Amino acid sequence: IKSAERIGQGDYTRPVEVRAHDALAELQQALERMRGRLRQSTINKNYLHSVLNSMTDGVFVTSPDGVIKVANLAACKLLGYGEEELLGRSIIAVLEERERAGFDLLQAAQETRETVVRTRSGQTIPVSFTGSRIDSVDPQFQGNIFVARNITDRKRAERRIRYLARYDALTKIPNRMQFHHLLQQTIARALRSGQVVAVLYLDMDRFKEVNDTFGHGAGDRTLEVLAERLTRSLPKETVVGRLAGDEFALFVDGLSADADNRGPIAQLAKSLLTEICRPFQLNQQEVFLTASVGIAFCPRDAENVIDLIRNADAAMYYSKQNGGNTFAFYSPEMNAAAVERLMLKSKLRRALERDELEIRYQPKVDLRNGKIIGAEALLRWRLPGHGDIPPSHFIPLAEETNLILDIGEWVLNRVCLDYRQMQSKGGDPGRISLNLSLKQLRQASFILRCRSVFRRHNVSPTAFELEITETTLMADPQRTVRLLDELYAMGLHLSIDDFGTGYSSLSALQQFPIGTLKIDQSFVRDATDDAGDATIVRTIIEMGRSLGMEVIAEGVESQRQLEFLRGSACHFGQGRLFGEPCTAEDLLGLLARQAEGSAPFGHLLHRAEGAAIRTA
């Protein structure tokens, strides 16, 4: 009887003594077995609580209808409540008010989402919220488990990246990418409403002399003052951006299509030139500067961002050729590029038939040891009588004419053939990456075509990587993630090209099966001289690695950039510092040296280490 009372009071530590071998003894034995099970259950429960309380993420266990049954220490700390205060509440009650309306408990219990919780003090905290159902035959053990991770630091870093990627660190005005983005939106509105947009492209005259005479610090300060003057002198709704060095642009929208806008815009250009002509104070000296301005209108001169800015740029050069300190309106005669564009478009159709396209390989290098870990396949067009046509000139034309689909398949076949030949000669090229366009990805038969090419050449998809830009990824995320999941399941590796130039967050990118981030060369190029770009590069490296992704820096062209990247713990890079993009045969030669035990680019690392020692 005493043993039964002890067990009833929760004391499972003392065994039940068995002193006889009758019915009472059987009862005592049954009590002993029950005590053992209850004791083990208590041990398991305490162990589970210890495990939960050792976790750094908040954990909530709820009933099927969302009532909190268990909350670990991290959950209590996150929200500022004691455990007893949380028990019995609905999990929905811990969310910030605006998050509650769209919260679907069944959906949340089978996905990872970002949401916001509200603490006891009223503070809101962004969290990554991962749910999972607890299925059990016994109804009392059914329910859900939610894990809440505080992502405040990550969100802050993402906001910083977005700002630094869109705004010029020196002048604090929109950079080229953001200016293009805003202008694109404005053009779309203007075309819908039948209004006119004017773009003014401004370039300082002989600005190099300022840097050469007074130093780059004085030049930077001049650009800061110039940006302040432009911003202050323009109407509030006018957007002004810094496109490069001493090149600025602005646009004016809401102009009437029925009016002659040349007069008001000419007056604006004159006022800008007058503002620029005011003296600048440099090293206690008054310096007088001038600028050249080019003007183009949408829709008269162009209906897209690239052509509109290009035409305004052409008009600006016309002004500069006429002595500077003036402005000019665009006319078609100024832009010989338009004629060249038509010529290239017609010749590109026959480039495949005439075997004018070539593949060059840019090695991807391990910055820790100088060894080649793979290569990027780059398309080149050698047009007889015209030389090498830059990809930036003919790839957009291929996109426009849908030739990109045929060209893309040709590239994949050529690369697979090169890969097989390198393998047959004993070379190990590592992973070869190819660029993938939005039109290719949206091609209905793209995945079938890829499978067919790999099968035809008897190569494994795991030897290849597809590079996709952020813009392509986010054009239609739901559709794209399905396609990329299929490609990933096939064995292909996937990477984000030019990361940092788009408008997606790393959280949004996590839904895709991406294994590699490639830092855009525009950030790498200026990282050694521009604190903003250096911060972007370091942040992308840290965030990419925290998500388990490889990070590759593009456009490594100088020893200083190499030293910066190595010092920032970036393990992989590619660029002209490691040589110009080469033929498959030349790549095979580098791989042969590597197979013999020689790191093809080890000498650059030794040079970087020597420079670091001298600096120290």
Coordinates of C-alpha atoms in Angstrom, one line a residue:
I1 CA 0.0 0.0 0.0
K2 CA 2.8 2.4 0.9
S3 CA 4.5 1.7 -2.5
A4 CA 1.3 2.5 -4.3
E5 CA 1.0 5.7 -2.4
R6 CA 4.6 6.7 -3.3
I7 CA 3.9 6.0 -7.0
G8 CA 0.7 8.0 -6.8
Q9 CA 2.6 10.9 -5.4
G10 CA 5.2 10.8 -8.3
D11 CA 8.0 9.1 -6.4
Y12 CA 9.3 6.5 -8.8
T13 CA 12.8 6.2 -7.4
R14 CA 12.2 3.5 -4.7
P15 CA 11.5 -0.1 -5.9
V16 CA 8.4 -2.0 -4.8
E17 CA 9.5 -4.8 -2.4
V18 CA 8.1 -8.3 -3.3
R19 CA 7.9 -10.4 -0.1
A20 CA 5.5 -13.2 -1.0
H21 CA 4.4 -15.3 -4.0
D22 CA 0.7 -15.0 -3.9
A23 CA -1.8 -12.7 -5.5
L24 CA -0.5 -9.8 -3.5
A25 CA 3.0 -10.5 -4.8
E26 CA 1.7 -10.4 -8.3
L27 CA 0.2 -7.0 -7.5
Q28 CA 3.5 -5.8 -6.1
Q29 CA 5.3 -7.0 -9.2
A30 CA 2.8 -5.2 -11.4
L31 CA 3.3 -2.0 -9.4
E32 CA 7.1 -2.4 -9.7
R33 CA 6.8 -2.7 -13.5
M34 CA 4.5 0.4 -13.6
R35 CA 7.0 2.3 -11.4
G36 CA 9.8 1.5 -13.8
R37 CA 7.9 2.7 -16.8
L38 CA 6.8 5.9 -15.1
R39 CA 10.4 6.5 -13.9
Q40 CA 11.7 6.1 -17.5
S41 CA 9.0 8.3 -18.8
T42 CA 10.0 11.0 -16.3
I43 CA 13.6 10.7 -17.3
N44 CA 12.7 10.9 -21.0
K45 CA 10.6 14.0 -20.4
N46 CA 13.3 15.7 -18.4
Y47 CA 15.9 14.9 -21.1
L48 CA 13.6 16.3 -23.8
H49 CA 13.2 19.5 -21.8
S50 CA 17.0 19.7 -21.4
V51 CA 17.5 19.3 -25.1
L52 CA 14.9 21.9 -26.0
N53 CA 16.3 24.4 -23.5
S54 CA 19.8 24.0 -24.9
M55 CA 18.7 25.1 -28.3
T56 CA 19.4 28.7 -29.4
D57 CA 16.2 28.9 -31.5
G58 CA 12.8 29.4 -30.0
V59 CA 10.8 26.2 -30.0
F60 CA 7.0 26.0 -29.5
V61 CA 5.0 22.7 -29.3
T62 CA 1.3 23.2 -29.9
S63 CA -1.9 21.3 -30.0
P64 CA -3.5 20.6 -33.4
D65 CA -5.4 23.9 -33.1
G66 CA -2.3 25.9 -32.2
V67 CA -2.5 26.2 -28.4
I68 CA 1.0 26.3 -26.9
K69 CA 1.8 23.3 -24.8
V70 CA 5.6 23.7 -24.5
A71 CA 7.9 26.7 -25.0
N72 CA 11.7 26.4 -24.5
L73 CA 13.9 29.0 -22.8
A74 CA 15.0 30.5 -26.1
A75 CA 11.3 31.1 -27.0
C76 CA 10.6 32.7 -23.7
K77 CA 13.7 34.9 -24.0
L78 CA 12.8 35.9 -27.6
L79 CA 9.3 37.1 -26.5
G80 CA 10.1 38.2 -23.0
Y81 CA 7.5 36.0 -21.3
G82 CA 7.9 33.2 -18.7
E83 CA 7.0 29.7 -19.8
E84 CA 3.8 29.6 -17.7
E85 CA 2.6 32.9 -19.4
L86 CA 3.0 31.3 -22.8
L87 CA 1.3 28.0 -22.1
G88 CA -2.3 27.9 -23.1
R89 CA -1.9 30.8 -25.6
S90 CA -2.5 30.5 -29.3
I91 CA 0.7 30.5 -31.4
I92 CA -1.0 33.1 -33.5
A93 CA -1.1 35.4 -30.5
V94 CA 2.7 35.7 -30.5
L95 CA 2.7 37.2 -34.0
E96 CA 2.6 40.9 -34.8
E97 CA -0.9 42.0 -35.5
R98 CA -0.5 42.5 -39.2
E99 CA 0.9 39.0 -39.5
R100 CA -2.0 37.3 -37.8
A101 CA -4.6 37.9 -40.5
G102 CA -2.8 35.9 -43.2
F103 CA -1.5 33.2 -40.9
D104 CA -2.8 29.7 -41.9
L105 CA -2.0 27.2 -39.1
L106 CA -2.2 24.2 -41.4
Q107 CA 0.0 25.8 -44.0
A108 CA 2.5 27.1 -41.5
A109 CA 2.9 23.7 -40.0
Q110 CA 4.5 22.4 -43.2
E111 CA 6.7 25.2 -44.4
T112 CA 9.4 27.7 -43.6
R113 CA 8.3 31.4 -43.8
E114 CA 9.5 34.7 -42.7
T115 CA 7.2 36.5 -40.2
V116 CA 7.3 39.0 -37.4
V117 CA 6.6 38.3 -33.7
R118 CA 5.7 40.9 -31.0
T119 CA 7.5 40.7 -27.6
R120 CA 6.0 41.5 -24.2
S121 CA 7.4 45.0 -24.4
G122 CA 5.8 45.6 -27.8
Q123 CA 9.0 45.3 -29.8
T124 CA 8.7 43.5 -33.2
I125 CA 11.3 41.0 -34.2
P126 CA 11.6 39.4 -37.7
V127 CA 12.0 35.6 -37.5
S128 CA 12.4 32.6 -39.8
F129 CA 9.4 30.4 -38.8
T130 CA 9.7 26.7 -39.6
G131 CA 6.7 24.4 -38.8
S132 CA 6.2 20.7 -38.7
R133 CA 3.3 18.5 -37.9
I134 CA 3.5 15.9 -35.1
D135 CA 1.5 12.8 -36.2
S136 CA 0.6 10.2 -33.6
V137 CA -2.0 7.5 -33.2
D138 CA -2.6 8.8 -29.7
P139 CA -4.6 12.1 -30.0
Q140 CA -2.9 13.6 -26.9
F141 CA 0.5 13.5 -28.7
Q142 CA -0.8 15.1 -31.9
G143 CA 0.0 18.7 -32.7
N144 CA 2.7 21.0 -34.3
I145 CA 6.2 22.1 -33.6
F146 CA 7.4 25.5 -34.6
V147 CA 11.0 26.8 -34.6
A148 CA 11.5 30.6 -34.5
R149 CA 14.9 32.0 -35.5
N150 CA 15.7 35.7 -34.9
I151 CA 16.9 37.1 -38.3
T152 CA 17.2 40.7 -37.2
D153 CA 21.0 40.8 -38.1
R154 CA 20.4 39.2 -41.4
K155 CA 17.6 41.6 -42.3
R156 CA 19.8 44.5 -41.3
A157 CA 22.6 43.2 -43.5
E158 CA 20.2 42.7 -46.4
R159 CA 19.0 46.2 -46.1
R160 CA 22.6 47.5 -46.1
I161 CA 23.4 45.4 -49.2
R162 CA 20.3 46.7 -51.0
Y163 CA 21.2 50.3 -50.2
L164 CA 24.9 50.0 -51.1
A165 CA 23.9 48.1 -54.3
R166 CA 21.5 50.9 -55.4
Y167 CA 23.0 54.1 -54.2
D168 CA 26.4 55.6 -54.9
A169 CA 28.5 55.5 -51.7
L170 CA 30.2 58.8 -52.5
T171 CA 27.3 61.1 -53.6
K172 CA 24.4 59.2 -51.9
I173 CA 22.3 59.5 -55.0
P174 CA 21.1 56.5 -57.2
N175 CA 23.8 54.6 -58.9
R176 CA 23.6 53.3 -62.5
M177 CA 21.6 50.2 -61.6
Q178 CA 19.0 52.1 -59.5
F179 CA 18.8 54.9 -62.1
H180 CA 18.1 52.4 -64.8
H181 CA 15.5 50.7 -62.6
L182 CA 13.6 54.0 -61.8
L183 CA 13.8 55.1 -65.4
Q184 CA 12.4 51.8 -66.6
Q185 CA 9.4 52.2 -64.3
T186 CA 8.9 55.8 -65.5
I187 CA 9.1 54.8 -69.2
A188 CA 6.5 52.1 -68.6
R189 CA 4.1 54.6 -67.0
A190 CA 4.7 57.2 -69.7
L191 CA 4.0 54.7 -72.5
R192 CA 0.8 53.7 -70.9
S193 CA -0.4 57.3 -70.3
G194 CA 0.8 58.8 -73.5
Q195 CA 3.3 61.2 -71.8
V196 CA 6.9 62.1 -72.6
V197 CA 10.1 61.5 -70.6
A198 CA 13.3 63.5 -71.1
V199 CA 16.7 62.1 -70.2
L200 CA 19.7 64.5 -69.8
Y201 CA 23.1 62.8 -69.8
L202 CA 25.8 65.0 -68.2
D203 CA 29.6 64.5 -68.4
M204 CA 32.2 66.8 -66.8
D205 CA 34.6 68.4 -69.2
R206 CA 38.3 67.7 -68.6
F207 CA 37.6 66.4 -65.1
K208 CA 40.7 64.2 -65.2
E209 CA 42.7 67.4 -64.8
V210 CA 41.1 68.0 -61.4
N211 CA 42.3 64.5 -60.2
D212 CA 45.7 64.9 -61.7
T213 CA 46.2 68.4 -60.3
F214 CA 44.6 68.2 -56.8
G215 CA 44.4 64.5 -56.2
H216 CA 41.6 62.0 -56.1
G217 CA 40.4 63.1 -52.7
A218 CA 39.7 66.6 -54.1
G219 CA 38.1 65.0 -57.1
D220 CA 35.7 63.0 -54.9
R221 CA 34.8 66.0 -52.9
T222 CA 34.0 67.9 -56.1
L223 CA 31.7 65.2 -57.2
E224 CA 30.0 65.2 -53.8
V225 CA 29.4 69.0 -54.1
L226 CA 28.3 68.6 -57.7
A227 CA 25.7 66.0 -56.7
E228 CA 24.4 68.3 -53.9
R229 CA 24.1 71.2 -56.4
L230 CA 22.2 69.1 -58.9
T231 CA 19.9 67.7 -56.4
R232 CA 19.2 71.1 -54.8
S233 CA 18.7 72.9 -58.0
L234 CA 16.3 70.4 -59.6
P235 CA 12.6 70.0 -58.9
K236 CA 11.9 67.5 -56.1
E237 CA 10.4 64.9 -58.4
T238 CA 13.4 64.9 -60.7
V239 CA 15.6 61.8 -60.4
V240 CA 19.3 62.3 -60.7
G241 CA 21.9 59.5 -60.6
R242 CA 25.6 58.9 -60.9
L243 CA 26.3 56.5 -63.8
A244 CA 30.1 56.4 -63.6
G245 CA 33.1 58.4 -62.5
D246 CA 32.1 62.0 -63.5
E247 CA 29.0 61.0 -65.5
F248 CA 25.6 61.9 -64.2
A249 CA 22.1 61.6 -65.7
L250 CA 18.6 62.8 -64.8
F251 CA 15.1 62.4 -66.1
V252 CA 12.0 64.5 -66.2
D253 CA 8.7 62.8 -66.6
G254 CA 5.1 64.0 -67.0
L255 CA 5.8 66.0 -70.1
S256 CA 2.9 66.5 -72.5
A257 CA 3.0 64.7 -75.8
D258 CA 1.1 67.6 -77.5
A259 CA 3.6 70.3 -76.5
D260 CA 7.1 71.1 -77.8
N261 CA 9.2 70.1 -74.8
R262 CA 12.5 71.2 -76.3
G263 CA 12.1 74.8 -74.9
P264 CA 11.6 73.9 -71.2
I265 CA 14.2 71.1 -71.3
A266 CA 16.7 73.4 -73.0
Q267 CA 16.1 75.9 -70.2
L268 CA 16.7 73.2 -67.7
A269 CA 19.9 72.2 -69.4
K270 CA 21.1 75.8 -69.4
S271 CA 20.4 76.2 -65.6
L272 CA 22.3 73.0 -64.9
L273 CA 25.3 74.3 -66.9
T274 CA 25.1 77.6 -65.0
E275 CA 25.0 75.8 -61.7
I276 CA 28.1 73.7 -62.6
C277 CA 30.0 76.8 -63.7
R278 CA 29.9 78.3 -60.2
P279 CA 33.4 78.0 -58.7
F280 CA 34.4 75.0 -56.6
Q281 CA 36.7 75.4 -53.6
L282 CA 39.7 73.0 -54.0
N283 CA 42.6 73.3 -51.6
Q284 CA 41.7 76.9 -50.9
Q285 CA 41.6 77.7 -54.6
E286 CA 38.6 78.5 -56.8
V287 CA 38.3 76.1 -59.7
F288 CA 35.9 76.6 -62.5
L289 CA 34.4 73.5 -64.3
T290 CA 32.1 73.0 -67.2
A291 CA 30.1 70.0 -68.5
S292 CA 28.5 68.6 -71.7
V293 CA 24.9 67.6 -71.8
G294 CA 23.0 65.3 -74.2
I295 CA 19.2 65.1 -74.3
A296 CA 16.9 62.4 -75.6
F297 CA 13.1 61.9 -75.4
C298 CA 10.9 58.9 -74.9
P299 CA 9.1 57.8 -77.0
R300 CA 10.5 59.9 -79.8
D301 CA 14.1 58.8 -79.6
A302 CA 13.7 55.4 -77.9
E303 CA 11.2 53.4 -75.9
N304 CA 13.5 51.5 -73.6
V305 CA 16.1 52.4 -71.0
I306 CA 19.2 51.2 -72.8
D307 CA 18.6 52.9 -76.1
L308 CA 17.3 56.1 -74.5
I309 CA 20.4 56.5 -72.3
R310 CA 22.6 55.5 -75.3
N311 CA 21.1 58.2 -77.4
A312 CA 21.4 60.8 -74.7
D313 CA 25.0 59.7 -74.3
A314 CA 25.6 60.1 -78.1
A315 CA 24.1 63.6 -77.9
M316 CA 26.4 64.4 -75.0
Y317 CA 29.5 63.4 -77.0
Y318 CA 28.3 65.6 -79.8
S319 CA 28.2 68.5 -77.3
K320 CA 31.7 67.6 -76.1
Q321 CA 33.0 67.5 -79.7
N322 CA 31.7 71.0 -80.1
G323 CA 33.8 72.4 -77.3
G324 CA 31.9 71.4 -74.2
N325 CA 29.9 73.6 -71.8
T326 CA 26.8 73.2 -74.0
F327 CA 24.0 70.8 -74.7
A328 CA 22.5 69.0 -77.7
F329 CA 19.4 67.2 -78.6
Y330 CA 19.7 63.7 -80.0
S331 CA 19.2 63.0 -83.7
P332 CA 19.6 59.7 -85.5
E333 CA 22.6 60.9 -87.4
M334 CA 24.6 61.1 -84.2
N335 CA 24.3 57.4 -83.5
A336 CA 26.1 55.2 -86.0
A337 CA 25.5 52.3 -83.5
A338 CA 22.0 52.1 -84.7
V339 CA 23.2 51.1 -88.2
E340 CA 25.7 48.7 -86.8
R341 CA 23.0 47.1 -84.7
L342 CA 20.9 46.3 -87.8
M343 CA 24.0 44.9 -89.6
L344 CA 24.9 42.7 -86.6
K345 CA 21.4 41.4 -86.3
S346 CA 21.3 40.2 -89.9
K347 CA 24.8 38.7 -89.8
L348 CA 24.1 36.9 -86.5
R349 CA 21.5 34.8 -88.2
R350 CA 24.3 33.2 -90.3
A351 CA 27.0 33.1 -87.7
L352 CA 26.1 29.6 -86.6
E353 CA 26.0 28.3 -90.2
R354 CA 29.4 29.9 -91.0
D355 CA 31.1 28.6 -87.8
E356 CA 31.9 32.1 -86.6
L357 CA 31.1 31.4 -83.0
E358 CA 33.7 30.1 -80.6
I359 CA 33.9 29.1 -76.9
R360 CA 36.6 30.4 -74.6
Y361 CA 37.1 29.1 -71.1
Q362 CA 37.9 31.4 -68.1
P363 CA 39.4 29.3 -65.3
K364 CA 37.8 29.4 -61.8
V365 CA 40.6 29.4 -59.3
D366 CA 40.9 28.4 -55.7
L367 CA 42.4 31.5 -54.1
R368 CA 43.9 29.5 -51.3
N369 CA 46.3 27.4 -53.5
G370 CA 46.1 28.8 -57.0
K371 CA 44.6 25.6 -58.5
I372 CA 41.9 25.4 -61.2
I373 CA 38.6 24.1 -59.8
G374 CA 36.6 24.6 -63.0
A375 CA 35.9 27.1 -65.7
E376 CA 33.2 29.3 -67.2
A377 CA 32.4 28.8 -70.9
L378 CA 32.2 32.2 -72.6
L379 CA 30.8 32.8 -76.1
R380 CA 32.8 34.7 -78.7
W381 CA 31.8 35.9 -82.2
R382 CA 34.6 36.5 -84.7
L383 CA 32.9 38.3 -87.6
P384 CA 35.1 38.4 -90.7
G385 CA 36.0 42.0 -91.5
H386 CA 34.9 43.3 -88.1
G387 CA 37.0 41.3 -85.7
D388 CA 35.7 40.2 -82.3
I389 CA 32.2 41.4 -81.5
P390 CA 31.7 41.9 -77.7
P391 CA 29.0 39.6 -76.1
S392 CA 27.4 42.7 -74.7
H393 CA 26.6 43.7 -78.4
F394 CA 25.4 40.5 -79.8
I395 CA 23.8 38.6 -76.9
P396 CA 20.9 41.2 -76.6
L397 CA 20.4 40.9 -80.3
A398 CA 20.2 37.1 -80.0
E399 CA 17.6 37.5 -77.2
E400 CA 15.5 39.9 -79.4
T401 CA 15.5 37.5 -82.4
N402 CA 15.1 34.3 -80.4
L403 CA 18.4 33.1 -81.9
I404 CA 19.5 32.7 -78.2
L405 CA 17.7 29.3 -78.2
D406 CA 19.7 27.8 -81.1
I407 CA 22.9 29.5 -79.9
G408 CA 22.3 28.2 -76.4
E409 CA 22.0 24.6 -77.6
W410 CA 25.1 25.0 -79.8
V411 CA 27.0 26.2 -76.8
L412 CA 25.9 23.2 -74.6
N413 CA 26.9 20.8 -77.4
R414 CA 30.3 22.4 -77.9
V415 CA 31.1 22.5 -74.2
C416 CA 30.1 18.9 -73.8
L417 CA 32.3 17.9 -76.7
D418 CA 35.3 19.9 -75.3
Y419 CA 34.7 18.3 -71.9
R420 CA 34.8 14.8 -73.3
Q421 CA 38.0 15.6 -75.3
M422 CA 39.7 17.0 -72.3
Q423 CA 38.8 14.0 -70.2
S424 CA 40.0 11.6 -73.0
K425 CA 43.4 13.3 -72.9
G426 CA 43.7 13.0 -69.1
G427 CA 42.5 16.4 -68.1
D428 CA 40.2 17.1 -65.2
P429 CA 38.5 20.4 -66.0
G430 CA 36.4 20.4 -62.8
R431 CA 32.9 21.9 -63.1
I432 CA 32.2 23.9 -66.3
S433 CA 29.6 26.6 -66.0
L434 CA 27.4 28.0 -68.7
N435 CA 25.2 31.1 -68.7
L436 CA 21.5 30.6 -68.9
S437 CA 19.1 33.3 -70.3
L438 CA 15.5 33.8 -69.3
K439 CA 14.3 32.8 -72.8
Q440 CA 16.2 29.5 -72.6
L441 CA 14.7 28.8 -69.2
R442 CA 11.2 29.5 -70.5
Q443 CA 11.6 27.3 -73.5
A444 CA 9.1 24.5 -73.1
S445 CA 11.5 21.8 -74.2
F446 CA 14.6 23.1 -72.4
I447 CA 15.0 20.3 -69.9
L448 CA 14.4 17.6 -72.5
R449 CA 17.0 19.2 -74.8
C450 CA 19.5 19.3 -71.9
R451 CA 19.0 15.6 -71.2
S452 CA 19.3 14.8 -74.8
V453 CA 22.6 16.6 -75.2
F454 CA 24.1 15.0 -72.1
R455 CA 23.0 11.6 -73.3
R456 CA 24.4 12.2 -76.8
H457 CA 27.8 13.1 -75.5
N458 CA 27.8 10.6 -72.7
V459 CA 28.7 13.1 -70.0
S460 CA 27.2 13.5 -66.5
P461 CA 25.2 16.6 -65.8
T462 CA 27.0 16.8 -62.4
A463 CA 30.1 18.1 -64.3
F464 CA 28.2 21.3 -65.3
E465 CA 26.8 24.3 -63.7
L466 CA 24.2 26.8 -65.0
E467 CA 24.6 30.4 -64.2
I468 CA 21.4 32.4 -63.8
T469 CA 21.1 36.1 -63.1
E470 CA 19.0 37.4 -60.2
T471 CA 16.7 39.1 -62.7
T472 CA 16.0 35.8 -64.5
L473 CA 15.4 34.1 -61.2
M474 CA 12.9 36.6 -59.9
A475 CA 11.0 37.1 -63.2
D476 CA 8.5 34.4 -62.3
P477 CA 9.7 32.8 -59.0
Q478 CA 7.1 30.1 -58.7
R479 CA 7.6 28.8 -62.3
T480 CA 11.4 29.2 -62.1
V481 CA 11.7 27.2 -58.8
R482 CA 9.9 24.2 -60.4
L483 CA 12.2 24.3 -63.4
L484 CA 15.4 24.7 -61.3
D485 CA 14.3 21.9 -59.0
E486 CA 14.1 19.6 -62.1
L487 CA 17.5 20.7 -63.3
Y488 CA 19.0 20.2 -59.9
A489 CA 17.4 16.8 -59.6
M490 CA 19.0 15.9 -63.0
G491 CA 22.4 16.6 -61.3
L492 CA 23.2 20.1 -62.6
H493 CA 24.7 22.6 -60.2
L494 CA 23.1 26.1 -60.1
S495 CA 24.7 29.5 -59.4
I496 CA 23.5 33.1 -59.2
D497 CA 25.5 35.2 -61.6
D498 CA 26.2 38.9 -60.9
F499 CA 24.9 38.7 -57.4
G500 CA 24.2 42.0 -55.7
T501 CA 23.0 43.8 -58.8
G502 CA 19.4 42.6 -58.5
Y503 CA 16.5 43.3 -56.2
S504 CA 16.1 40.0 -54.4
S505 CA 17.0 39.2 -50.8
L506 CA 19.0 36.1 -49.8
S507 CA 15.8 35.0 -48.0
A508 CA 13.9 35.0 -51.4
L509 CA 16.8 33.2 -53.1
Q510 CA 16.8 30.4 -50.5
Q511 CA 13.7 28.9 -52.1
F512 CA 15.9 28.0 -55.1
P513 CA 18.3 25.1 -55.2
I514 CA 21.3 27.4 -55.6
G515 CA 24.8 26.3 -54.5
T516 CA 27.0 29.2 -55.6
L517 CA 26.9 33.0 -55.5
K518 CA 29.0 34.9 -58.0
I519 CA 29.8 38.4 -56.8
D520 CA 29.3 40.9 -59.7
Q521 CA 32.6 42.2 -61.1
S522 CA 31.4 45.9 -60.7
F523 CA 31.7 45.5 -56.9
V524 CA 35.0 43.6 -57.1
R525 CA 36.5 46.1 -59.5
D526 CA 36.1 49.0 -57.0
A527 CA 36.3 47.1 -53.7
T528 CA 39.9 48.2 -53.2
D529 CA 39.1 51.9 -53.6
D530 CA 35.4 52.2 -52.6
A531 CA 34.4 51.5 -49.0
G532 CA 30.8 50.9 -50.0
D533 CA 31.7 48.2 -52.6
A534 CA 34.2 46.6 -50.2
T535 CA 31.4 46.3 -47.6
I536 CA 29.1 44.8 -50.2
V537 CA 31.7 42.2 -51.2
R538 CA 32.5 41.2 -47.6
T539 CA 28.8 41.0 -46.6
I540 CA 28.0 38.8 -49.6
I541 CA 30.9 36.5 -48.7
E542 CA 29.8 36.2 -45.1
M543 CA 26.1 35.7 -45.9
G544 CA 26.8 33.2 -48.7
R545 CA 29.0 31.1 -46.6
S546 CA 26.6 31.2 -43.6
L547 CA 24.0 29.7 -46.0
G548 CA 26.4 26.9 -47.1
M549 CA 27.0 28.4 -50.5
E550 CA 30.2 28.7 -52.5
V551 CA 31.1 32.3 -53.2
I552 CA 33.1 33.2 -56.4
A553 CA 34.4 36.7 -57.1
E554 CA 34.1 37.7 -60.8
G555 CA 36.4 40.2 -62.5
V556 CA 39.6 39.7 -60.5
E557 CA 42.0 41.8 -62.6
S558 CA 44.7 43.1 -60.2
Q559 CA 47.0 41.9 -57.4
R560 CA 45.3 44.3 -55.0
Q561 CA 41.9 42.8 -55.7
L562 CA 43.3 39.3 -55.1
E563 CA 44.8 40.4 -51.8
F564 CA 41.5 42.0 -50.7
L565 CA 39.5 38.9 -51.6
R566 CA 41.9 36.6 -49.8
G567 CA 41.8 38.8 -46.8
S568 CA 38.0 38.8 -46.9
A569 CA 38.0 34.9 -46.8
C570 CA 36.7 34.6 -50.4
H571 CA 38.0 31.2 -51.5
F572 CA 37.3 31.3 -55.2
G573 CA 37.7 33.8 -58.0
Q574 CA 38.0 34.3 -61.8
G575 CA 39.2 37.1 -64.0
R576 CA 41.9 38.4 -66.3
L577 CA 44.5 38.4 -63.5
F578 CA 44.6 34.6 -64.2
G579 CA 44.9 35.2 -68.0
E580 CA 42.5 35.9 -70.8
P581 CA 39.7 33.4 -71.5
C582 CA 41.4 30.6 -73.4
T583 CA 40.7 27.7 -75.8
A584 CA 39.9 24.2 -74.6
E585 CA 43.4 23.2 -75.8
D586 CA 45.0 25.9 -73.7
L587 CA 42.9 25.0 -70.7
L588 CA 44.0 21.4 -71.1
G589 CA 47.6 22.6 -71.0
L590 CA 47.0 24.3 -67.7
L591 CA 45.3 21.2 -66.3
A592 CA 48.2 19.0 -67.4
R593 CA 50.6 21.3 -65.4
Q594 CA 48.2 21.0 -62.4
A595 CA 48.1 17.2 -62.7
E596 CA 51.9 17.2 -62.5
G597 CA 51.7 18.9 -59.1
S598 CA 52.1 22.5 -60.2
A599 CA 49.4 25.1 -59.2
P600 CA 49.0 27.1 -62.4
F601 CA 48.4 30.4 -60.5
G602 CA 50.3 29.7 -57.3
H603 CA 52.9 32.3 -58.2
L604 CA 50.2 35.0 -57.9
L605 CA 49.3 33.9 -54.4
H606 CA 53.0 34.0 -53.4
R607 CA 53.2 37.5 -54.8
A608 CA 50.1 38.5 -52.8
E609 CA 51.5 37.0 -49.6
G610 CA 54.8 38.9 -50.2
A611 CA 52.9 42.2 -50.7
A612 CA 51.0 41.5 -47.5
I613 CA 54.3 40.9 -45.6
R614 CA 55.8 44.1 -47.0
T615 CA 52.7 46.1 -46.1
A616 CA 52.8 44.7 -42.5

